[in-house]
């Protein structure tokens, strides 16, 4: 468990403030618009940044008082990680394990096998695809079997198969541990998410179950097919998703009541809920 108390961080004109929050084990999904503070929060939680005020406690221990111990329990995959491109993948993971003081050949071999990296063990990292490099980045974060695993946009550069595998792996890994993921593409995490953390303009707006996140807004989600002329009359701010089908538009939108007889109410997804919450904030001004 991580407990946040009176957290403040100023970076130029941007300010992050979280008065109080508790983050439990399981897979926690941090959501928010660009510039909301997702990466800043992750860097504070991973101890890469130091707060200007407040405390972060890991299983009851303050980071300021137990920094080496807490860092030994943290794994981190930043959004723009730079690996040693001239090193071979296998040697890189051996080197990273030695740096962490957890070098165990059997453990590395297992992770290489789990992440299907064996064919690339003797290849230089710079010659590998972005998706394979991301898998290597995740493995290096897992080398010490961290209790707290943080990943910032971990699916970047991965193909569909790699994305599905990683989400499944993290879902299993999060059982009894804490995994915190910052992501923009929310629907891929629909079945995996145990808790949603919504950051908006440097403030914590929501921290709770995905089910409650979906139900705690007044508007609903509707889906239907309309003619192009009718589609053009739909306010842009109402639209969630649309797709051309023959000469009609399949539309997914948000509204408090049924926008027309061709629309059916749908259960909101995580991404729908994000749009609904953002719309509710905009309406409140």
PDB file of C-alpha atoms in Angstrom:
ATOM      1  CA  UNK A   1       0.000   0.000   0.000  1.00  0.00           C
ATOM      2  CA  UNK A   2       1.122   3.557  -0.744  1.00  0.00           C
ATOM      3  CA  UNK A   3      -0.219   6.454   1.297  1.00  0.00           C
ATOM      4  CA  UNK A   4       0.095  10.065   0.130  1.00  0.00           C
ATOM      5  CA  UNK A   5      -0.174  12.903   2.628  1.00  0.00           C
ATOM      6  CA  UNK A   6      -0.101  16.598   1.707  1.00  0.00           C
ATOM      7  CA  UNK A   7       1.886  16.064  -1.480  1.00  0.00           C
ATOM      8  CA  UNK A   8       2.992  19.196  -3.358  1.00  0.00           C
ATOM      9  CA  UNK A   9       5.288  19.617  -6.354  1.00  0.00           C
ATOM     10  CA  UNK A  10       5.919  22.793  -8.359  1.00  0.00           C
ATOM     11  CA  UNK A  11       7.565  22.565 -11.795  1.00  0.00           C
ATOM     12  CA  UNK A  12       7.552  25.898 -13.610  1.00  0.00           C
ATOM     13  CA  UNK A  13       3.940  26.980 -13.979  1.00  0.00           C
ATOM     14  CA  UNK A  14       2.689  23.444 -13.280  1.00  0.00           C
ATOM     15  CA  UNK A  15       1.702  22.420  -9.772  1.00  0.00           C
ATOM     16  CA  UNK A  16       0.679  19.008  -8.466  1.00  0.00           C
ATOM     17  CA  UNK A  17      -1.243  18.872  -5.188  1.00  0.00           C
ATOM     18  CA  UNK A  18      -2.708  15.753  -3.571  1.00  0.00           C
ATOM     19  CA  UNK A  19      -3.963  16.265  -0.049  1.00  0.00           C
ATOM     20  CA  UNK A  20      -4.529  12.614   0.819  1.00  0.00           C
ATOM     21  CA  UNK A  21      -4.747   9.316  -1.053  1.00  0.00           C
ATOM     22  CA  UNK A  22      -4.322   5.599  -0.477  1.00  0.00           C
ATOM     23  CA  UNK A  23      -3.272   3.314  -3.327  1.00  0.00           C
ATOM     24  CA  UNK A  24      -3.759  -0.390  -2.749  1.00  0.00           C
ATOM     25  CA  UNK A  25      -2.307  -3.500  -4.353  1.00  0.00           C
ATOM     26  CA  UNK A  26      -3.591  -4.632  -7.726  1.00  0.00           C
ATOM     27  CA  UNK A  27      -3.404  -2.949 -11.106  1.00  0.00           C
ATOM     28  CA  UNK A  28      -3.944   0.807 -10.761  1.00  0.00           C
ATOM     29  CA  UNK A  29      -4.562   2.832 -13.931  1.00  0.00           C
ATOM     30  CA  UNK A  30      -3.594   6.524 -13.913  1.00  0.00           C
ATOM     31  CA  UNK A  31      -5.698   8.483 -16.414  1.00  0.00           C
ATOM     32  CA  UNK A  32      -5.732  12.121 -17.450  1.00  0.00           C
ATOM     33  CA  UNK A  33      -5.288  14.472 -20.372  1.00  0.00           C
ATOM     34  CA  UNK A  34      -1.853  15.461 -21.665  1.00  0.00           C
ATOM     35  CA  UNK A  35      -0.174  17.681 -19.101  1.00  0.00           C
ATOM     36  CA  UNK A  36      -2.508  16.604 -16.290  1.00  0.00           C
ATOM     37  CA  UNK A  37       0.344  15.338 -14.112  1.00  0.00           C
ATOM     38  CA  UNK A  38       0.433  11.577 -14.712  1.00  0.00           C
ATOM     39  CA  UNK A  39       4.188  11.379 -15.342  1.00  0.00           C
ATOM     40  CA  UNK A  40       4.963  13.820 -12.523  1.00  0.00           C
ATOM     41  CA  UNK A  41       2.990  11.674 -10.099  1.00  0.00           C
ATOM     42  CA  UNK A  42       4.758   8.507 -11.250  1.00  0.00           C
ATOM     43  CA  UNK A  43       8.170  10.151 -10.917  1.00  0.00           C
ATOM     44  CA  UNK A  44       7.285  11.232  -7.396  1.00  0.00           C
ATOM     45  CA  UNK A  45       6.077   7.739  -6.506  1.00  0.00           C
ATOM     46  CA  UNK A  46       9.248   6.180  -7.929  1.00  0.00           C
ATOM     47  CA  UNK A  47      11.368   8.699  -5.922  1.00  0.00           C
ATOM     48  CA  UNK A  48      12.869  10.171  -9.118  1.00  0.00           C
ATOM     49  CA  UNK A  49      11.429  13.508  -8.053  1.00  0.00           C
ATOM     50  CA  UNK A  50      11.361  14.850  -4.511  1.00  0.00           C
ATOM     51  CA  UNK A  51       8.149  16.549  -3.338  1.00  0.00           C
ATOM     52  CA  UNK A  52       8.288  20.166  -2.214  1.00  0.00           C
ATOM     53  CA  UNK A  53       6.017  19.238   0.678  1.00  0.00           C
ATOM     54  CA  UNK A  54       4.234  16.215   2.058  1.00  0.00           C
ATOM     55  CA  UNK A  55       5.057  12.545   2.475  1.00  0.00           C
ATOM     56  CA  UNK A  56       4.764   9.319   0.516  1.00  0.00           C
ATOM     57  CA  UNK A  57       4.644   6.157   2.620  1.00  0.00           C
ATOM     58  CA  UNK A  58       5.311   2.687   1.242  1.00  0.00           C
ATOM     59  CA  UNK A  59       3.850  -0.034   3.461  1.00  0.00           C
ATOM     60  CA  UNK A  60       4.024   2.484   6.307  1.00  0.00           C
ATOM     61  CA  UNK A  61       7.605   3.642   5.637  1.00  0.00           C
ATOM     62  CA  UNK A  62       8.367   7.230   4.664  1.00  0.00           C
ATOM     63  CA  UNK A  63      10.451   7.531   1.524  1.00  0.00           C
ATOM     64  CA  UNK A  64      12.582  10.240   3.121  1.00  0.00           C
ATOM     65  CA  UNK A  65      13.546   7.932   6.001  1.00  0.00           C
ATOM     66  CA  UNK A  66      13.980   4.615   4.128  1.00  0.00           C
ATOM     67  CA  UNK A  67      15.049   5.628   0.633  1.00  0.00           C
ATOM     68  CA  UNK A  68      17.514   2.773  -0.210  1.00  0.00           C
ATOM     69  CA  UNK A  69      15.106   0.110   1.066  1.00  0.00           C
ATOM     70  CA  UNK A  70      12.128   1.572  -0.789  1.00  0.00           C
ATOM     71  CA  UNK A  71      14.068   1.999  -4.032  1.00  0.00           C
ATOM     72  CA  UNK A  72      15.100  -1.663  -3.878  1.00  0.00           C
ATOM     73  CA  UNK A  73      11.392  -2.558  -3.970  1.00  0.00           C
ATOM     74  CA  UNK A  74      10.544  -0.350  -6.974  1.00  0.00           C
ATOM     75  CA  UNK A  75      10.582  -1.240 -10.671  1.00  0.00           C
ATOM     76  CA  UNK A  76      10.063   1.471 -13.279  1.00  0.00           C
ATOM     77  CA  UNK A  77       9.527   1.663 -17.036  1.00  0.00           C
ATOM     78  CA  UNK A  78       9.455   5.313 -18.175  1.00  0.00           C
ATOM     79  CA  UNK A  79       7.656   6.323 -21.345  1.00  0.00           C
ATOM     80  CA  UNK A  80      10.880   7.252 -23.150  1.00  0.00           C
ATOM     81  CA  UNK A  81      13.363   4.812 -21.691  1.00  0.00           C
ATOM     82  CA  UNK A  82      16.804   4.785 -23.355  1.00  0.00           C
ATOM     83  CA  UNK A  83      18.524   1.412 -23.248  1.00  0.00           C
ATOM     84  CA  UNK A  84      22.209   0.808 -23.960  1.00  0.00           C
ATOM     85  CA  UNK A  85      21.887   0.320 -27.712  1.00  0.00           C
ATOM     86  CA  UNK A  86      25.342  -1.134 -28.303  1.00  0.00           C
ATOM     87  CA  UNK A  87      24.884  -3.870 -25.719  1.00  0.00           C
ATOM     88  CA  UNK A  88      23.428  -7.254 -26.582  1.00  0.00           C
ATOM     89  CA  UNK A  89      20.045  -7.894 -24.985  1.00  0.00           C
ATOM     90  CA  UNK A  90      21.224 -10.749 -22.768  1.00  0.00           C
ATOM     91  CA  UNK A  91      24.289  -8.868 -21.553  1.00  0.00           C
ATOM     92  CA  UNK A  92      22.214  -5.765 -20.889  1.00  0.00           C
ATOM     93  CA  UNK A  93      19.846  -7.672 -18.611  1.00  0.00           C
ATOM     94  CA  UNK A  94      22.791  -9.332 -16.828  1.00  0.00           C
ATOM     95  CA  UNK A  95      24.390  -5.904 -16.337  1.00  0.00           C
ATOM     96  CA  UNK A  96      21.145  -4.386 -15.020  1.00  0.00           C
ATOM     97  CA  UNK A  97      20.674  -7.291 -12.608  1.00  0.00           C
ATOM     98  CA  UNK A  98      24.214  -6.843 -11.303  1.00  0.00           C
ATOM     99  CA  UNK A  99      23.587  -3.115 -10.802  1.00  0.00           C
ATOM    100  CA  UNK A 100      20.476  -3.938  -8.779  1.00  0.00           C
ATOM    101  CA  UNK A 101      22.365  -6.577  -6.794  1.00  0.00           C
ATOM    102  CA  UNK A 102      19.944  -9.335  -7.840  1.00  0.00           C
ATOM    103  CA  UNK A 103      21.914 -11.267 -10.455  1.00  0.00           C
ATOM    104  CA  UNK A 104      20.452 -14.768 -10.726  1.00  0.00           C
ATOM    105  CA  UNK A 105      20.940 -16.434 -14.130  1.00  0.00           C
ATOM    106  CA  UNK A 106      17.898 -18.686 -13.694  1.00  0.00           C
ATOM    107  CA  UNK A 107      15.616 -15.722 -12.922  1.00  0.00           C
ATOM    108  CA  UNK A 108      16.867 -13.811 -15.966  1.00  0.00           C
ATOM    109  CA  UNK A 109      16.427 -16.864 -18.192  1.00  0.00           C
ATOM    110  CA  UNK A 110      12.848 -17.263 -16.962  1.00  0.00           C
ATOM    111  CA  UNK A 111      11.978 -13.651 -17.730  1.00  0.00           C
ATOM    112  CA  UNK A 112      13.640 -13.906 -21.141  1.00  0.00           C
ATOM    113  CA  UNK A 113      11.531 -16.981 -21.806  1.00  0.00           C
ATOM    114  CA  UNK A 114       8.312 -15.430 -20.457  1.00  0.00           C
ATOM    115  CA  UNK A 115       8.763 -12.365 -22.663  1.00  0.00           C
ATOM    116  CA  UNK A 116       9.853 -14.403 -25.705  1.00  0.00           C
ATOM    117  CA  UNK A 117      13.218 -12.663 -25.932  1.00  0.00           C
ATOM    118  CA  UNK A 118      15.402 -15.747 -26.459  1.00  0.00           C
ATOM    119  CA  UNK A 119      15.792 -15.133 -30.232  1.00  0.00           C
ATOM    120  CA  UNK A 120      17.158 -11.661 -29.448  1.00  0.00           C
ATOM    121  CA  UNK A 121      19.509 -12.554 -26.581  1.00  0.00           C
ATOM    122  CA  UNK A 122      22.655 -12.052 -28.704  1.00  0.00           C
ATOM    123  CA  UNK A 123      21.352  -9.125 -30.758  1.00  0.00           C
ATOM    124  CA  UNK A 124      22.376  -5.540 -30.097  1.00  0.00           C
ATOM    125  CA  UNK A 125      19.490  -3.594 -28.616  1.00  0.00           C
ATOM    126  CA  UNK A 126      19.738  -0.812 -31.196  1.00  0.00           C
ATOM    127  CA  UNK A 127      19.001  -3.319 -33.974  1.00  0.00           C
ATOM    128  CA  UNK A 128      15.761  -4.530 -32.381  1.00  0.00           C
ATOM    129  CA  UNK A 129      12.241  -3.276 -33.076  1.00  0.00           C
ATOM    130  CA  UNK A 130      10.661  -0.767 -30.739  1.00  0.00           C
ATOM    131  CA  UNK A 131       8.265  -3.422 -29.449  1.00  0.00           C
ATOM    132  CA  UNK A 132      11.098  -5.801 -28.529  1.00  0.00           C
ATOM    133  CA  UNK A 133      12.981  -2.959 -26.871  1.00  0.00           C
ATOM    134  CA  UNK A 134       9.892  -2.189 -24.794  1.00  0.00           C
ATOM    135  CA  UNK A 135       9.740  -5.813 -23.707  1.00  0.00           C
ATOM    136  CA  UNK A 136      13.391  -5.621 -22.633  1.00  0.00           C
ATOM    137  CA  UNK A 137      12.589  -2.431 -20.709  1.00  0.00           C
ATOM    138  CA  UNK A 138       9.786  -4.191 -18.848  1.00  0.00           C
ATOM    139  CA  UNK A 139      12.021  -7.173 -18.052  1.00  0.00           C
ATOM    140  CA  UNK A 140      14.734  -4.943 -16.564  1.00  0.00           C
ATOM    141  CA  UNK A 141      12.088  -3.439 -14.270  1.00  0.00           C
ATOM    142  CA  UNK A 142      11.038  -6.934 -13.157  1.00  0.00           C
ATOM    143  CA  UNK A 143      14.535  -8.253 -12.392  1.00  0.00           C
ATOM    144  CA  UNK A 144      14.233  -7.669  -8.630  1.00  0.00           C
ATOM    145  CA  UNK A 145      10.599  -8.864  -8.438  1.00  0.00           C
ATOM    146  CA  UNK A 146       9.562  -5.409  -7.173  1.00  0.00           C
ATOM    147  CA  UNK A 147       6.651  -4.941  -4.799  1.00  0.00           C
ATOM    148  CA  UNK A 148       5.886  -1.631  -6.533  1.00  0.00           C
ATOM    149  CA  UNK A 149       5.974  -1.650 -10.346  1.00  0.00           C
ATOM    150  CA  UNK A 150       5.425   1.573 -12.298  1.00  0.00           C
ATOM    151  CA  UNK A 151       4.962   1.787 -16.070  1.00  0.00           C
ATOM    152  CA  UNK A 152       4.432   4.988 -18.052  1.00  0.00           C
ATOM    153  CA  UNK A 153       2.722   4.274 -21.404  1.00  0.00           C
ATOM    154  CA  UNK A 154       4.173   0.742 -21.510  1.00  0.00           C
ATOM    155  CA  UNK A 155       2.352  -0.285 -24.713  1.00  0.00           C
ATOM    156  CA  UNK A 156       4.074   2.348 -26.867  1.00  0.00           C
ATOM    157  CA  UNK A 157       5.632   0.735 -29.934  1.00  0.00           C
ATOM    158  CA  UNK A 158       4.147  -2.702 -29.281  1.00  0.00           C
ATOM    159  CA  UNK A 159       2.080  -4.617 -31.789  1.00  0.00           C
ATOM    160  CA  UNK A 160      -1.325  -6.077 -30.926  1.00  0.00           C
ATOM    161  CA  UNK A 161       0.054  -9.429 -29.771  1.00  0.00           C
ATOM    162  CA  UNK A 162       2.703  -7.827 -27.589  1.00  0.00           C
ATOM    163  CA  UNK A 163       0.159  -5.472 -26.042  1.00  0.00           C
ATOM    164  CA  UNK A 164      -2.222  -8.303 -25.187  1.00  0.00           C
ATOM    165  CA  UNK A 165       0.599 -10.379 -23.689  1.00  0.00           C
ATOM    166  CA  UNK A 166       1.888  -7.536 -21.502  1.00  0.00           C
ATOM    167  CA  UNK A 167      -1.547  -6.654 -20.141  1.00  0.00           C
ATOM    168  CA  UNK A 168      -2.173 -10.313 -19.295  1.00  0.00           C
ATOM    169  CA  UNK A 169       1.242 -10.627 -17.643  1.00  0.00           C
ATOM    170  CA  UNK A 170       0.777  -7.485 -15.553  1.00  0.00           C
ATOM    171  CA  UNK A 171      -2.702  -8.607 -14.504  1.00  0.00           C
ATOM    172  CA  UNK A 172      -1.182 -11.746 -13.013  1.00  0.00           C
ATOM    173  CA  UNK A 173       1.833  -9.932 -11.566  1.00  0.00           C
ATOM    174  CA  UNK A 174      -0.414  -7.441  -9.762  1.00  0.00           C
ATOM    175  CA  UNK A 175      -1.938 -10.148  -7.578  1.00  0.00           C
ATOM    176  CA  UNK A 176      -0.485  -9.429  -4.151  1.00  0.00           C
ATOM    177  CA  UNK A 177       1.679  -6.595  -5.508  1.00  0.00           C
ATOM    178  CA  UNK A 178       1.129  -3.040  -6.692  1.00  0.00           C
ATOM    179  CA  UNK A 179       1.264  -2.191 -10.388  1.00  0.00           C
ATOM    180  CA  UNK A 180       0.666   1.408 -11.464  1.00  0.00           C
ATOM    181  CA  UNK A 181       0.220   2.164 -15.169  1.00  0.00           C
ATOM    182  CA  UNK A 182      -0.190   5.557 -16.833  1.00  0.00           C
ATOM    183  CA  UNK A 183      -2.000   5.233 -20.160  1.00  0.00           C
ATOM    184  CA  UNK A 184      -3.930   7.139 -22.810  1.00  0.00           C
ATOM    185  CA  UNK A 185      -5.546   4.146 -24.537  1.00  0.00           C
ATOM    186  CA  UNK A 186      -7.868   3.108 -21.718  1.00  0.00           C
ATOM    187  CA  UNK A 187     -10.090   0.457 -23.258  1.00  0.00           C
ATOM    188  CA  UNK A 188      -7.210  -2.001 -23.620  1.00  0.00           C
ATOM    189  CA  UNK A 189      -6.972  -2.049 -19.824  1.00  0.00           C
ATOM    190  CA  UNK A 190     -10.719  -2.561 -19.323  1.00  0.00           C
ATOM    191  CA  UNK A 191     -10.574  -6.119 -17.950  1.00  0.00           C
ATOM    192  CA  UNK A 192      -7.280  -5.682 -16.089  1.00  0.00           C
ATOM    193  CA  UNK A 193      -7.903  -2.549 -14.028  1.00  0.00           C
ATOM    194  CA  UNK A 194      -8.590  -2.882 -10.305  1.00  0.00           C
ATOM    195  CA  UNK A 195      -8.457   0.834  -9.521  1.00  0.00           C
ATOM    196  CA  UNK A 196      -8.660   4.112 -11.474  1.00  0.00           C
ATOM    197  CA  UNK A 197      -6.650   7.195 -10.475  1.00  0.00           C
ATOM    198  CA  UNK A 198      -7.782  10.314 -12.347  1.00  0.00           C
ATOM    199  CA  UNK A 199      -5.478  13.335 -12.377  1.00  0.00           C
ATOM    200  CA  UNK A 200      -6.742  16.612 -13.819  1.00  0.00           C
ATOM    201  CA  UNK A 201      -4.692  19.809 -13.855  1.00  0.00           C
ATOM    202  CA  UNK A 202      -2.499  18.637 -11.024  1.00  0.00           C
ATOM    203  CA  UNK A 203      -5.340  17.528  -8.744  1.00  0.00           C
ATOM    204  CA  UNK A 204      -6.571  14.086  -7.788  1.00  0.00           C
ATOM    205  CA  UNK A 205     -10.171  13.940  -9.041  1.00  0.00           C
ATOM    206  CA  UNK A 206     -10.936  10.260  -8.512  1.00  0.00           C
ATOM    207  CA  UNK A 207      -9.322   7.265  -6.834  1.00  0.00           C
ATOM    208  CA  UNK A 208     -11.501   4.166  -6.750  1.00  0.00           C
ATOM    209  CA  UNK A 209     -13.011   1.202  -8.557  1.00  0.00           C
ATOM    210  CA  UNK A 210     -13.563   1.282 -12.328  1.00  0.00           C
ATOM    211  CA  UNK A 211     -17.204   0.330 -11.770  1.00  0.00           C
ATOM    212  CA  UNK A 212     -17.868   3.407  -9.635  1.00  0.00           C
ATOM    213  CA  UNK A 213     -15.828   5.540 -12.065  1.00  0.00           C
ATOM    214  CA  UNK A 214     -18.272   4.581 -14.817  1.00  0.00           C
ATOM    215  CA  UNK A 215     -21.395   5.161 -12.736  1.00  0.00           C
ATOM    216  CA  UNK A 216     -20.503   8.446 -11.036  1.00  0.00           C
ATOM    217  CA  UNK A 217     -21.504  10.784 -13.894  1.00  0.00           C
ATOM    218  CA  UNK A 218     -24.959  12.041 -14.908  1.00  0.00           C
ATOM    219  CA  UNK A 219     -24.711  11.550 -18.692  1.00  0.00           C
ATOM    220  CA  UNK A 220     -25.061   8.237 -20.513  1.00  0.00           C
ATOM    221  CA  UNK A 221     -23.446   6.655 -23.565  1.00  0.00           C
ATOM    222  CA  UNK A 222     -25.530   6.032 -26.699  1.00  0.00           C
ATOM    223  CA  UNK A 223     -24.741   4.257 -29.960  1.00  0.00           C
ATOM    224  CA  UNK A 224     -26.550   4.206 -33.299  1.00  0.00           C
ATOM    225  CA  UNK A 225     -26.306   4.701 -37.058  1.00  0.00           C
ATOM    226  CA  UNK A 226     -27.356   7.958 -38.697  1.00  0.00           C
ATOM    227  CA  UNK A 227     -27.348   9.522 -42.150  1.00  0.00           C
ATOM    228  CA  UNK A 228     -24.472  11.869 -42.980  1.00  0.00           C
ATOM    229  CA  UNK A 229     -26.787  14.882 -42.849  1.00  0.00           C
ATOM    230  CA  UNK A 230     -27.915  13.940 -39.322  1.00  0.00           C
ATOM    231  CA  UNK A 231     -24.323  13.278 -38.281  1.00  0.00           C
ATOM    232  CA  UNK A 232     -23.287  16.787 -39.276  1.00  0.00           C
ATOM    233  CA  UNK A 233     -25.879  18.219 -36.877  1.00  0.00           C
ATOM    234  CA  UNK A 234     -24.461  16.376 -33.844  1.00  0.00           C
ATOM    235  CA  UNK A 235     -22.400  18.768 -31.654  1.00  0.00           C
ATOM    236  CA  UNK A 236     -18.739  17.796 -31.854  1.00  0.00           C
ATOM    237  CA  UNK A 237     -18.342  17.919 -28.077  1.00  0.00           C
ATOM    238  CA  UNK A 238     -20.938  15.125 -27.755  1.00  0.00           C
ATOM    239  CA  UNK A 239     -19.026  12.669 -29.949  1.00  0.00           C
ATOM    240  CA  UNK A 240     -16.945   9.863 -28.442  1.00  0.00           C
ATOM    241  CA  UNK A 241     -16.336   7.795 -31.565  1.00  0.00           C
ATOM    242  CA  UNK A 242     -17.682   7.562 -35.107  1.00  0.00           C
ATOM    243  CA  UNK A 243     -17.074   5.339 -38.126  1.00  0.00           C
ATOM    244  CA  UNK A 244     -18.348   5.335 -41.692  1.00  0.00           C
ATOM    245  CA  UNK A 245     -20.427   2.279 -42.650  1.00  0.00           C
ATOM    246  CA  UNK A 246     -21.498   2.333 -46.316  1.00  0.00           C
ATOM    247  CA  UNK A 247     -23.307   5.685 -46.604  1.00  0.00           C
ATOM    248  CA  UNK A 248     -24.139   6.038 -42.914  1.00  0.00           C
ATOM    249  CA  UNK A 249     -22.224   6.864 -39.764  1.00  0.00           C
ATOM    250  CA  UNK A 250     -21.983   4.582 -36.756  1.00  0.00           C
ATOM    251  CA  UNK A 251     -21.853   7.001 -33.850  1.00  0.00           C
ATOM    252  CA  UNK A 252     -21.041   6.674 -30.152  1.00  0.00           C
ATOM    253  CA  UNK A 253     -21.879   9.792 -28.156  1.00  0.00           C
ATOM    254  CA  UNK A 254     -22.732  11.079 -24.694  1.00  0.00           C
ATOM    255  CA  UNK A 255     -26.057  12.615 -23.702  1.00  0.00           C
ATOM    256  CA  UNK A 256     -28.325  12.777 -20.662  1.00  0.00           C
ATOM    257  CA  UNK A 257     -31.260  11.354 -22.606  1.00  0.00           C
ATOM    258  CA  UNK A 258     -31.783   9.345 -25.781  1.00  0.00           C
ATOM    259  CA  UNK A 259     -30.711  11.574 -28.705  1.00  0.00           C
ATOM    260  CA  UNK A 260     -32.981   9.795 -31.178  1.00  0.00           C
ATOM    261  CA  UNK A 261     -34.922   6.560 -31.781  1.00  0.00           C
ATOM    262  CA  UNK A 262     -31.961   5.038 -33.658  1.00  0.00           C
ATOM    263  CA  UNK A 263     -29.758   5.249 -30.564  1.00  0.00           C
ATOM    264  CA  UNK A 264     -29.474   2.575 -27.867  1.00  0.00           C
ATOM    265  CA  UNK A 265     -27.934   3.129 -24.455  1.00  0.00           C
ATOM    266  CA  UNK A 266     -24.615   1.322 -23.944  1.00  0.00           C
ATOM    267  CA  UNK A 267     -22.613   0.442 -20.860  1.00  0.00           C
ATOM    268  CA  UNK A 268     -19.731   2.919 -20.698  1.00  0.00           C
ATOM    269  CA  UNK A 269     -16.165   1.731 -21.148  1.00  0.00           C
ATOM    270  CA  UNK A 270     -13.243   3.204 -19.202  1.00  0.00           C
ATOM    271  CA  UNK A 271     -12.577   5.540 -22.116  1.00  0.00           C
ATOM    272  CA  UNK A 272     -16.250   6.553 -22.318  1.00  0.00           C
ATOM    273  CA  UNK A 273     -16.185   7.337 -18.597  1.00  0.00           C
ATOM    274  CA  UNK A 274     -13.134   9.545 -19.070  1.00  0.00           C
ATOM    275  CA  UNK A 275     -14.957  11.600 -21.720  1.00  0.00           C
ATOM    276  CA  UNK A 276     -18.047  11.778 -19.508  1.00  0.00           C
ATOM    277  CA  UNK A 277     -16.052  13.044 -16.533  1.00  0.00           C
ATOM    278  CA  UNK A 278     -14.176  15.594 -18.641  1.00  0.00           C
ATOM    279  CA  UNK A 279     -17.482  16.804 -20.098  1.00  0.00           C
ATOM    280  CA  UNK A 280     -18.976  17.148 -16.615  1.00  0.00           C
ATOM    281  CA  UNK A 281     -15.977  19.244 -15.519  1.00  0.00           C
ATOM    282  CA  UNK A 282     -16.278  21.481 -18.576  1.00  0.00           C
ATOM    283  CA  UNK A 283     -19.979  22.047 -17.911  1.00  0.00           C
ATOM    284  CA  UNK A 284     -19.245  23.062 -14.328  1.00  0.00           C
ATOM    285  CA  UNK A 285     -16.672  25.505 -15.640  1.00  0.00           C
TER     286      UNK A 285
END
